[in-house]
């Protein structure tokens, strides 16, 4: 039986958690999933921004959450089951970068703060969500937002913690996918190239050296547009990817193929 694209990528009625939903890639992902009929718990520290988002989109539930606080992460999973009775998709998107600094001058605290947000929190939320999915015997899709810097250094930007965290996330994804495959819980990554968000704001002015760095290094000669992540997102959130796990979908204008 052949199916049409809207059936293959259908996410209508599913329940998701998206961290880092108050801006940039996370906010765009919430919009895309909610537009597809999903109900989305949108999590971040800036609750006012989440509430504004929820006021413009049906199906968005704003929840204040600091991803470095395990109780906050547990509350997201609990809210999914209390409000909707299940959880289908978890997107570990919240992230930060270290200020560019030579590694020999980066403090242990600066390094650890990035690892805490970009890697430790992903493990903790994935673990809590998977435990609930296993208990309820339901399938799930966990999507970790990695980076081109999961594969290549940040040179010349000097961001050791960011690169370490995003590279670790690929390994974590493989390991968790192996452990949870038998429960039909898939764990995959999306690895974006450079996209205009608060994180990359200083690199997006067309006259800035950062913009020159992006356009020179990207074979497609431009940053990505946020909506260019929608295809990878819907692939991994829908039944289009029911036999994919432990993988990374790279959306980078060719950055890592050189
Ligand atoms: N933009 C790019 O070019 C690019 C490329 C590759 C990968 N990425 C990855 O994409 C993800 C999203 O980044 P973005 O580019 O969209 O940047 P962004 O606009 O700065 O968004 C970062 C998000 O993370 C949240 N966040 C940060 N620390 C948090 C914490 N302790 N607890 C809860 N939420 C926290 C922020 O919300 P609050 O401040 O409200 O908490 C915000 O919603 C990150 O993992 C980033 O590494 C981005």
JSON list of N, CA, C and O and ligand atoms in Angstrom, two decimals, residues 20-26 43-46 65-68 92-96 117-118 145-148 162 166 192-200, ligand 1:
[
{"chain": "A", "resi": 20, "resn": "UNK", "atom": "N", "xyz": [14.56, 24.50, 25.68]},
{"chain": "A", "resi": 20, "resn": "UNK", "atom": "CA", "xyz": [15.12, 25.64, 24.95]},
{"chain": "A", "resi": 20, "resn": "UNK", "atom": "C", "xyz": [14.13, 26.22, 23.97]},
{"chain": "A", "resi": 20, "resn": "UNK", "atom": "O", "xyz": [14.48, 26.64, 22.86]},
{"chain": "A", "resi": 21, "resn": "UNK", "atom": "N", "xyz": [12.86, 26.27, 24.41]},
{"chain": "A", "resi": 21, "resn": "UNK", "atom": "CA", "xyz": [11.77, 26.64, 23.49]},
{"chain": "A", "resi": 21, "resn": "UNK", "atom": "C", "xyz": [11.49, 28.13, 23.47]},
{"chain": "A", "resi": 21, "resn": "UNK", "atom": "O", "xyz": [10.58, 28.58, 22.78]},
{"chain": "A", "resi": 22, "resn": "UNK", "atom": "N", "xyz": [12.26, 28.92, 24.21]},
{"chain": "A", "resi": 22, "resn": "UNK", "atom": "CA", "xyz": [11.95, 30.34, 24.32]},
{"chain": "A", "resi": 22, "resn": "UNK", "atom": "C", "xyz": [12.56, 31.18, 23.20]},
{"chain": "A", "resi": 22, "resn": "UNK", "atom": "O", "xyz": [12.29, 32.38, 23.12]},
{"chain": "A", "resi": 23, "resn": "UNK", "atom": "N", "xyz": [13.38, 30.56, 22.36]},
{"chain": "A", "resi": 23, "resn": "UNK", "atom": "CA", "xyz": [13.97, 31.33, 21.24]},
{"chain": "A", "resi": 23, "resn": "UNK", "atom": "C", "xyz": [14.53, 30.38, 20.20]},
{"chain": "A", "resi": 23, "resn": "UNK", "atom": "O", "xyz": [14.58, 29.17, 20.40]},
{"chain": "A", "resi": 24, "resn": "UNK", "atom": "N", "xyz": [14.94, 30.96, 19.09]},
{"chain": "A", "resi": 24, "resn": "UNK", "atom": "CA", "xyz": [15.74, 30.26, 18.09]},
{"chain": "A", "resi": 24, "resn": "UNK", "atom": "C", "xyz": [15.17, 28.95, 17.58]},
{"chain": "A", "resi": 24, "resn": "UNK", "atom": "O", "xyz": [13.99, 28.83, 17.23]},
{"chain": "A", "resi": 25, "resn": "UNK", "atom": "N", "xyz": [16.04, 27.96, 17.54]},
{"chain": "A", "resi": 25, "resn": "UNK", "atom": "CA", "xyz": [15.70, 26.65, 16.96]},
{"chain": "A", "resi": 25, "resn": "UNK", "atom": "C", "xyz": [14.56, 26.00, 17.74]},
{"chain": "A", "resi": 25, "resn": "UNK", "atom": "O", "xyz": [13.63, 25.43, 17.16]},
{"chain": "A", "resi": 26, "resn": "UNK", "atom": "N", "xyz": [14.61, 26.08, 19.07]},
{"chain": "A", "resi": 26, "resn": "UNK", "atom": "CA", "xyz": [13.58, 25.45, 19.89]},
{"chain": "A", "resi": 26, "resn": "UNK", "atom": "C", "xyz": [12.21, 26.06, 19.65]},
{"chain": "A", "resi": 26, "resn": "UNK", "atom": "O", "xyz": [11.21, 25.34, 19.51]},
{"chain": "A", "resi": 43, "resn": "UNK", "atom": "N", "xyz": [9.57, 24.29, 27.09]},
{"chain": "A", "resi": 43, "resn": "UNK", "atom": "CA", "xyz": [10.30, 24.51, 28.34]},
{"chain": "A", "resi": 43, "resn": "UNK", "atom": "C", "xyz": [11.51, 25.42, 28.15]},
{"chain": "A", "resi": 43, "resn": "UNK", "atom": "O", "xyz": [12.24, 25.29, 27.16]},
{"chain": "A", "resi": 44, "resn": "UNK", "atom": "N", "xyz": [11.69, 26.31, 29.10]},
{"chain": "A", "resi": 44, "resn": "UNK", "atom": "CA", "xyz": [12.89, 27.17, 29.16]},
{"chain": "A", "resi": 44, "resn": "UNK", "atom": "C", "xyz": [12.80, 27.97, 30.45]},
{"chain": "A", "resi": 44, "resn": "UNK", "atom": "O", "xyz": [11.81, 27.85, 31.19]},
{"chain": "A", "resi": 45, "resn": "UNK", "atom": "N", "xyz": [13.82, 28.81, 30.71]},
{"chain": "A", "resi": 45, "resn": "UNK", "atom": "CA", "xyz": [13.77, 29.63, 31.94]},
{"chain": "A", "resi": 45, "resn": "UNK", "atom": "C", "xyz": [12.91, 30.87, 31.74]},
{"chain": "A", "resi": 45, "resn": "UNK", "atom": "O", "xyz": [12.26, 31.33, 32.66]},
{"chain": "A", "resi": 46, "resn": "UNK", "atom": "N", "xyz": [12.88, 31.44, 30.53]},
{"chain": "A", "resi": 46, "resn": "UNK", "atom": "CA", "xyz": [12.13, 32.69, 30.31]},
{"chain": "A", "resi": 46, "resn": "UNK", "atom": "C", "xyz": [10.66, 32.37, 30.03]},
{"chain": "A", "resi": 46, "resn": "UNK", "atom": "O", "xyz": [10.23, 32.26, 28.88]},
{"chain": "A", "resi": 65, "resn": "UNK", "atom": "N", "xyz": [11.56, 25.94, 33.18]},
{"chain": "A", "resi": 65, "resn": "UNK", "atom": "CA", "xyz": [12.46, 24.82, 33.46]},
{"chain": "A", "resi": 65, "resn": "UNK", "atom": "C", "xyz": [13.89, 25.26, 33.30]},
{"chain": "A", "resi": 65, "resn": "UNK", "atom": "O", "xyz": [14.25, 25.87, 32.30]},
{"chain": "A", "resi": 66, "resn": "UNK", "atom": "N", "xyz": [14.70, 25.00, 34.31]},
{"chain": "A", "resi": 66, "resn": "UNK", "atom": "CA", "xyz": [16.16, 25.13, 34.16]},
{"chain": "A", "resi": 66, "resn": "UNK", "atom": "C", "xyz": [16.68, 23.72, 33.95]},
{"chain": "A", "resi": 66, "resn": "UNK", "atom": "O", "xyz": [16.55, 22.86, 34.84]},
{"chain": "A", "resi": 67, "resn": "UNK", "atom": "N", "xyz": [17.26, 23.46, 32.79]},
{"chain": "A", "resi": 67, "resn": "UNK", "atom": "CA", "xyz": [17.64, 22.08, 32.48]},
{"chain": "A", "resi": 67, "resn": "UNK", "atom": "C", "xyz": [18.79, 21.56, 33.34]},
{"chain": "A", "resi": 67, "resn": "UNK", "atom": "O", "xyz": [19.10, 20.37, 33.31]},
{"chain": "A", "resi": 68, "resn": "UNK", "atom": "N", "xyz": [19.41, 22.45, 34.11]},
{"chain": "A", "resi": 68, "resn": "UNK", "atom": "CA", "xyz": [20.46, 21.97, 35.02]},
{"chain": "A", "resi": 68, "resn": "UNK", "atom": "C", "xyz": [19.86, 21.50, 36.35]},
{"chain": "A", "resi": 68, "resn": "UNK", "atom": "O", "xyz": [20.60, 21.06, 37.23]},
{"chain": "A", "resi": 92, "resn": "UNK", "atom": "N", "xyz": [15.82, 17.40, 23.16]},
{"chain": "A", "resi": 92, "resn": "UNK", "atom": "CA", "xyz": [16.84, 18.03, 23.99]},
{"chain": "A", "resi": 92, "resn": "UNK", "atom": "C", "xyz": [17.51, 19.11, 23.15]},
{"chain": "A", "resi": 92, "resn": "UNK", "atom": "O", "xyz": [18.46, 18.84, 22.40]},
{"chain": "A", "resi": 93, "resn": "UNK", "atom": "N", "xyz": [17.00, 20.32, 23.27]},
{"chain": "A", "resi": 93, "resn": "UNK", "atom": "CA", "xyz": [17.48, 21.42, 22.42]},
{"chain": "A", "resi": 93, "resn": "UNK", "atom": "C", "xyz": [18.19, 22.53, 23.20]},
{"chain": "A", "resi": 93, "resn": "UNK", "atom": "O", "xyz": [19.02, 23.24, 22.64]},
{"chain": "A", "resi": 94, "resn": "UNK", "atom": "N", "xyz": [17.86, 22.71, 24.47]},
{"chain": "A", "resi": 94, "resn": "UNK", "atom": "CA", "xyz": [18.47, 23.81, 25.24]},
{"chain": "A", "resi": 94, "resn": "UNK", "atom": "C", "xyz": [19.98, 23.73, 25.12]},
{"chain": "A", "resi": 94, "resn": "UNK", "atom": "O", "xyz": [20.56, 22.65, 25.19]},
{"chain": "A", "resi": 95, "resn": "UNK", "atom": "N", "xyz": [20.60, 24.88, 24.92]},
{"chain": "A", "resi": 95, "resn": "UNK", "atom": "CA", "xyz": [22.06, 24.85, 24.77]},
{"chain": "A", "resi": 95, "resn": "UNK", "atom": "C", "xyz": [22.68, 26.20, 24.99]},
{"chain": "A", "resi": 95, "resn": "UNK", "atom": "O", "xyz": [22.00, 27.24, 24.94]},
{"chain": "A", "resi": 96, "resn": "UNK", "atom": "N", "xyz": [23.97, 26.17, 25.26]},
{"chain": "A", "resi": 96, "resn": "UNK", "atom": "CA", "xyz": [24.73, 27.41, 25.38]},
{"chain": "A", "resi": 96, "resn": "UNK", "atom": "C", "xyz": [26.14, 27.13, 24.88]},
{"chain": "A", "resi": 96, "resn": "UNK", "atom": "O", "xyz": [26.56, 25.98, 24.78]},
{"chain": "A", "resi": 117, "resn": "UNK", "atom": "N", "xyz": [24.65, 22.02, 30.75]},
{"chain": "A", "resi": 117, "resn": "UNK", "atom": "CA", "xyz": [23.46, 22.36, 29.94]},
{"chain": "A", "resi": 117, "resn": "UNK", "atom": "C", "xyz": [23.40, 21.49, 28.68]},
{"chain": "A", "resi": 117, "resn": "UNK", "atom": "O", "xyz": [22.34, 20.94, 28.35]},
{"chain": "A", "resi": 118, "resn": "UNK", "atom": "N", "xyz": [24.51, 21.35, 27.98]},
{"chain": "A", "resi": 118, "resn": "UNK", "atom": "CA", "xyz": [24.48, 20.75, 26.64]},
{"chain": "A", "resi": 118, "resn": "UNK", "atom": "C", "xyz": [24.54, 19.23, 26.63]},
{"chain": "A", "resi": 118, "resn": "UNK", "atom": "O", "xyz": [24.16, 18.62, 25.63]},
{"chain": "A", "resi": 145, "resn": "UNK", "atom": "N", "xyz": [19.75, 17.76, 19.95]},
{"chain": "A", "resi": 145, "resn": "UNK", "atom": "CA", "xyz": [20.25, 18.75, 19.00]},
{"chain": "A", "resi": 145, "resn": "UNK", "atom": "C", "xyz": [21.76, 18.88, 19.17]},
{"chain": "A", "resi": 145, "resn": "UNK", "atom": "O", "xyz": [22.26, 19.46, 20.15]},
{"chain": "A", "resi": 146, "resn": "UNK", "atom": "N", "xyz": [22.48, 18.31, 18.23]},
{"chain": "A", "resi": 146, "resn": "UNK", "atom": "CA", "xyz": [23.94, 18.32, 18.23]},
{"chain": "A", "resi": 146, "resn": "UNK", "atom": "C", "xyz": [24.41, 19.53, 17.43]},
{"chain": "A", "resi": 146, "resn": "UNK", "atom": "O", "xyz": [23.82, 20.62, 17.54]},
{"chain": "A", "resi": 147, "resn": "UNK", "atom": "N", "xyz": [25.44, 19.39, 16.62]},
{"chain": "A", "resi": 147, "resn": "UNK", "atom": "CA", "xyz": [26.01, 20.54, 15.91]},
{"chain": "A", "resi": 147, "resn": "UNK", "atom": "C", "xyz": [27.02, 20.04, 14.89]},
{"chain": "A", "resi": 147, "resn": "UNK", "atom": "O", "xyz": [27.52, 18.90, 15.01]},
{"chain": "A", "resi": 148, "resn": "UNK", "atom": "N", "xyz": [27.36, 20.88, 13.94]},
{"chain": "A", "resi": 148, "resn": "UNK", "atom": "CA", "xyz": [28.51, 20.53, 13.09]},
{"chain": "A", "resi": 148, "resn": "UNK", "atom": "C", "xyz": [29.75, 20.36, 13.96]},
{"chain": "A", "resi": 148, "resn": "UNK", "atom": "O", "xyz": [30.67, 19.61, 13.62]},
{"chain": "A", "resi": 162, "resn": "UNK", "atom": "N", "xyz": [32.00, 23.64, 24.27]},
{"chain": "A", "resi": 162, "resn": "UNK", "atom": "CA", "xyz": [30.90, 23.45, 23.31]},
{"chain": "A", "resi": 162, "resn": "UNK", "atom": "C", "xyz": [31.18, 22.24, 22.43]},
{"chain": "A", "resi": 162, "resn": "UNK", "atom": "O", "xyz": [30.33, 21.36, 22.25]},
{"chain": "A", "resi": 166, "resn": "UNK", "atom": "N", "xyz": [28.98, 18.74, 22.41]},
{"chain": "A", "resi": 166, "resn": "UNK", "atom": "CA", "xyz": [28.22, 18.31, 21.23]},
{"chain": "A", "resi": 166, "resn": "UNK", "atom": "C", "xyz": [28.77, 17.01, 20.66]},
{"chain": "A", "resi": 166, "resn": "UNK", "atom": "O", "xyz": [28.02, 16.20, 20.10]},
{"chain": "A", "resi": 192, "resn": "UNK", "atom": "N", "xyz": [22.74, 20.75, 13.33]},
{"chain": "A", "resi": 192, "resn": "UNK", "atom": "CA", "xyz": [22.64, 21.93, 12.46]},
{"chain": "A", "resi": 192, "resn": "UNK", "atom": "C", "xyz": [24.02, 22.54, 12.18]},
{"chain": "A", "resi": 192, "resn": "UNK", "atom": "O", "xyz": [24.92, 22.47, 13.01]},
{"chain": "A", "resi": 193, "resn": "UNK", "atom": "N", "xyz": [24.10, 23.17, 11.02]},
{"chain": "A", "resi": 193, "resn": "UNK", "atom": "CA", "xyz": [25.21, 24.10, 10.77]},
{"chain": "A", "resi": 193, "resn": "UNK", "atom": "C", "xyz": [24.88, 25.41, 11.44]},
{"chain": "A", "resi": 193, "resn": "UNK", "atom": "O", "xyz": [24.30, 25.43, 12.53]},
{"chain": "A", "resi": 194, "resn": "UNK", "atom": "N", "xyz": [25.19, 26.52, 10.79]},
{"chain": "A", "resi": 194, "resn": "UNK", "atom": "CA", "xyz": [24.94, 27.84, 11.41]},
{"chain": "A", "resi": 194, "resn": "UNK", "atom": "C", "xyz": [23.58, 28.39, 11.00]},
{"chain": "A", "resi": 194, "resn": "UNK", "atom": "O", "xyz": [23.27, 28.50, 9.81]},
{"chain": "A", "resi": 195, "resn": "UNK", "atom": "N", "xyz": [22.77, 28.72, 12.02]},
{"chain": "A", "resi": 195, "resn": "UNK", "atom": "CA", "xyz": [21.43, 29.27, 11.83]},
{"chain": "A", "resi": 195, "resn": "UNK", "atom": "C", "xyz": [21.30, 30.55, 12.65]},
{"chain": "A", "resi": 195, "resn": "UNK", "atom": "O", "xyz": [21.90, 30.66, 13.73]},
{"chain": "A", "resi": 196, "resn": "UNK", "atom": "N", "xyz": [20.50, 31.52, 12.19]},
{"chain": "A", "resi": 196, "resn": "UNK", "atom": "CA", "xyz": [20.39, 32.78, 12.93]},
{"chain": "A", "resi": 196, "resn": "UNK", "atom": "C", "xyz": [19.52, 32.65, 14.17]},
{"chain": "A", "resi": 196, "resn": "UNK", "atom": "O", "xyz": [18.32, 32.42, 14.06]},
{"chain": "A", "resi": 197, "resn": "UNK", "atom": "N", "xyz": [20.13, 32.75, 15.33]},
{"chain": "A", "resi": 197, "resn": "UNK", "atom": "CA", "xyz": [19.43, 32.70, 16.62]},
{"chain": "A", "resi": 197, "resn": "UNK", "atom": "C", "xyz": [20.16, 33.63, 17.58]},
{"chain": "A", "resi": 197, "resn": "UNK", "atom": "O", "xyz": [21.18, 34.21, 17.23]},
{"chain": "A", "resi": 198, "resn": "UNK", "atom": "N", "xyz": [19.68, 33.68, 18.82]},
{"chain": "A", "resi": 198, "resn": "UNK", "atom": "CA", "xyz": [20.38, 34.49, 19.82]},
{"chain": "A", "resi": 198, "resn": "UNK", "atom": "C", "xyz": [21.81, 33.99, 20.00]},
{"chain": "A", "resi": 198, "resn": "UNK", "atom": "O", "xyz": [22.73, 34.77, 20.24]},
{"chain": "A", "resi": 199, "resn": "UNK", "atom": "N", "xyz": [21.99, 32.68, 19.89]},
{"chain": "A", "resi": 199, "resn": "UNK", "atom": "CA", "xyz": [23.31, 32.08, 20.10]},
{"chain": "A", "resi": 199, "resn": "UNK", "atom": "C", "xyz": [24.33, 32.57, 19.07]},
{"chain": "A", "resi": 199, "resn": "UNK", "atom": "O", "xyz": [25.51, 32.72, 19.37]},
{"chain": "A", "resi": 200, "resn": "UNK", "atom": "N", "xyz": [23.88, 32.80, 17.87]},
{"chain": "A", "resi": 200, "resn": "UNK", "atom": "CA", "xyz": [24.79, 33.17, 16.78]},
{"chain": "A", "resi": 200, "resn": "UNK", "atom": "C", "xyz": [24.60, 34.62, 16.34]},
{"chain": "A", "resi": 200, "resn": "UNK", "atom": "O", "xyz": [25.12, 35.01, 15.29]},
{"chain": "B", "resi": 1, "resn": "LIG", "atom": "N1", "xyz": [22.09, 28.47, 16.01]},
{"chain": "B", "resi": 1, "resn": "LIG", "atom": "C1", "xyz": [22.97, 27.65, 15.48]},
{"chain": "B", "resi": 1, "resn": "LIG", "atom": "O1", "xyz": [23.66, 27.99, 14.50]},
{"chain": "B", "resi": 1, "resn": "LIG", "atom": "C2", "xyz": [23.18, 26.27, 16.07]},
{"chain": "B", "resi": 1, "resn": "LIG", "atom": "C3", "xyz": [23.99, 25.39, 15.38]},
{"chain": "B", "resi": 1, "resn": "LIG", "atom": "C4", "xyz": [24.19, 24.10, 15.89]},
{"chain": "B", "resi": 1, "resn": "LIG", "atom": "C5", "xyz": [23.55, 23.73, 17.04]},
{"chain": "B", "resi": 1, "resn": "LIG", "atom": "N2", "xyz": [22.77, 24.62, 17.70]},
{"chain": "B", "resi": 1, "resn": "LIG", "atom": "C6", "xyz": [22.13, 24.17, 18.94]},
{"chain": "B", "resi": 1, "resn": "LIG", "atom": "O2", "xyz": [20.75, 24.44, 18.87]},
{"chain": "B", "resi": 1, "resn": "LIG", "atom": "C7", "xyz": [20.24, 24.54, 20.19]},
{"chain": "B", "resi": 1, "resn": "LIG", "atom": "C8", "xyz": [19.38, 25.79, 20.30]},
{"chain": "B", "resi": 1, "resn": "LIG", "atom": "O3", "xyz": [20.22, 26.91, 20.18]},
{"chain": "B", "resi": 1, "resn": "LIG", "atom": "P1", "xyz": [19.78, 28.23, 19.41]},
{"chain": "B", "resi": 1, "resn": "LIG", "atom": "O4", "xyz": [20.76, 28.44, 18.34]},
{"chain": "B", "resi": 1, "resn": "LIG", "atom": "O5", "xyz": [18.35, 28.19, 19.09]},
{"chain": "B", "resi": 1, "resn": "LIG", "atom": "O6", "xyz": [20.13, 29.33, 20.51]},
{"chain": "B", "resi": 1, "resn": "LIG", "atom": "P2", "xyz": [19.23, 30.27, 21.42]},
{"chain": "B", "resi": 1, "resn": "LIG", "atom": "O7", "xyz": [18.27, 31.06, 20.60]},
{"chain": "B", "resi": 1, "resn": "LIG", "atom": "O8", "xyz": [20.20, 31.00, 22.29]},
{"chain": "B", "resi": 1, "resn": "LIG", "atom": "O9", "xyz": [18.38, 29.25, 22.29]},
{"chain": "B", "resi": 1, "resn": "LIG", "atom": "C9", "xyz": [18.92, 28.58, 23.39]},
{"chain": "B", "resi": 1, "resn": "LIG", "atom": "C10", "xyz": [17.77, 28.07, 24.21]},
{"chain": "B", "resi": 1, "resn": "LIG", "atom": "O10", "xyz": [18.29, 27.29, 25.29]},
{"chain": "B", "resi": 1, "resn": "LIG", "atom": "C11", "xyz": [17.65, 27.70, 26.47]},
{"chain": "B", "resi": 1, "resn": "LIG", "atom": "N3", "xyz": [18.51, 27.48, 27.61]},
{"chain": "B", "resi": 1, "resn": "LIG", "atom": "C12", "xyz": [19.80, 27.84, 27.79]},
{"chain": "B", "resi": 1, "resn": "LIG", "atom": "N4", "xyz": [20.21, 27.48, 29.01]},
{"chain": "B", "resi": 1, "resn": "LIG", "atom": "C13", "xyz": [19.16, 26.87, 29.63]},
{"chain": "B", "resi": 1, "resn": "LIG", "atom": "C14", "xyz": [18.96, 26.32, 30.89]},
{"chain": "B", "resi": 1, "resn": "LIG", "atom": "N5", "xyz": [19.92, 26.28, 31.83]},
{"chain": "B", "resi": 1, "resn": "LIG", "atom": "N6", "xyz": [17.75, 25.80, 31.19]},
{"chain": "B", "resi": 1, "resn": "LIG", "atom": "C15", "xyz": [16.75, 25.83, 30.27]},
{"chain": "B", "resi": 1, "resn": "LIG", "atom": "N7", "xyz": [16.88, 26.36, 29.04]},
{"chain": "B", "resi": 1, "resn": "LIG", "atom": "C16", "xyz": [18.08, 26.87, 28.73]},
{"chain": "B", "resi": 1, "resn": "LIG", "atom": "C17", "xyz": [17.32, 29.17, 26.27]},
{"chain": "B", "resi": 1, "resn": "LIG", "atom": "O11", "xyz": [16.18, 29.54, 27.03]},
{"chain": "B", "resi": 1, "resn": "LIG", "atom": "P3", "xyz": [16.18, 30.43, 28.37]},
{"chain": "B", "resi": 1, "resn": "LIG", "atom": "O12", "xyz": [17.35, 31.35, 28.29]},
{"chain": "B", "resi": 1, "resn": "LIG", "atom": "O13", "xyz": [14.85, 31.10, 28.32]},
{"chain": "B", "resi": 1, "resn": "LIG", "atom": "O14", "xyz": [16.28, 29.41, 29.46]},
{"chain": "B", "resi": 1, "resn": "LIG", "atom": "C18", "xyz": [16.94, 29.20, 24.79]},
{"chain": "B", "resi": 1, "resn": "LIG", "atom": "O15", "xyz": [15.57, 28.88, 24.63]},
{"chain": "B", "resi": 1, "resn": "LIG", "atom": "C19", "xyz": [21.46, 24.54, 21.13]},
{"chain": "B", "resi": 1, "resn": "LIG", "atom": "O16", "xyz": [21.62, 23.25, 21.66]},
{"chain": "B", "resi": 1, "resn": "LIG", "atom": "C20", "xyz": [22.60, 24.87, 20.19]},
{"chain": "B", "resi": 1, "resn": "LIG", "atom": "O17", "xyz": [23.83, 24.39, 20.64]},
{"chain": "B", "resi": 1, "resn": "LIG", "atom": "C21", "xyz": [22.57, 25.89, 17.25]}
]
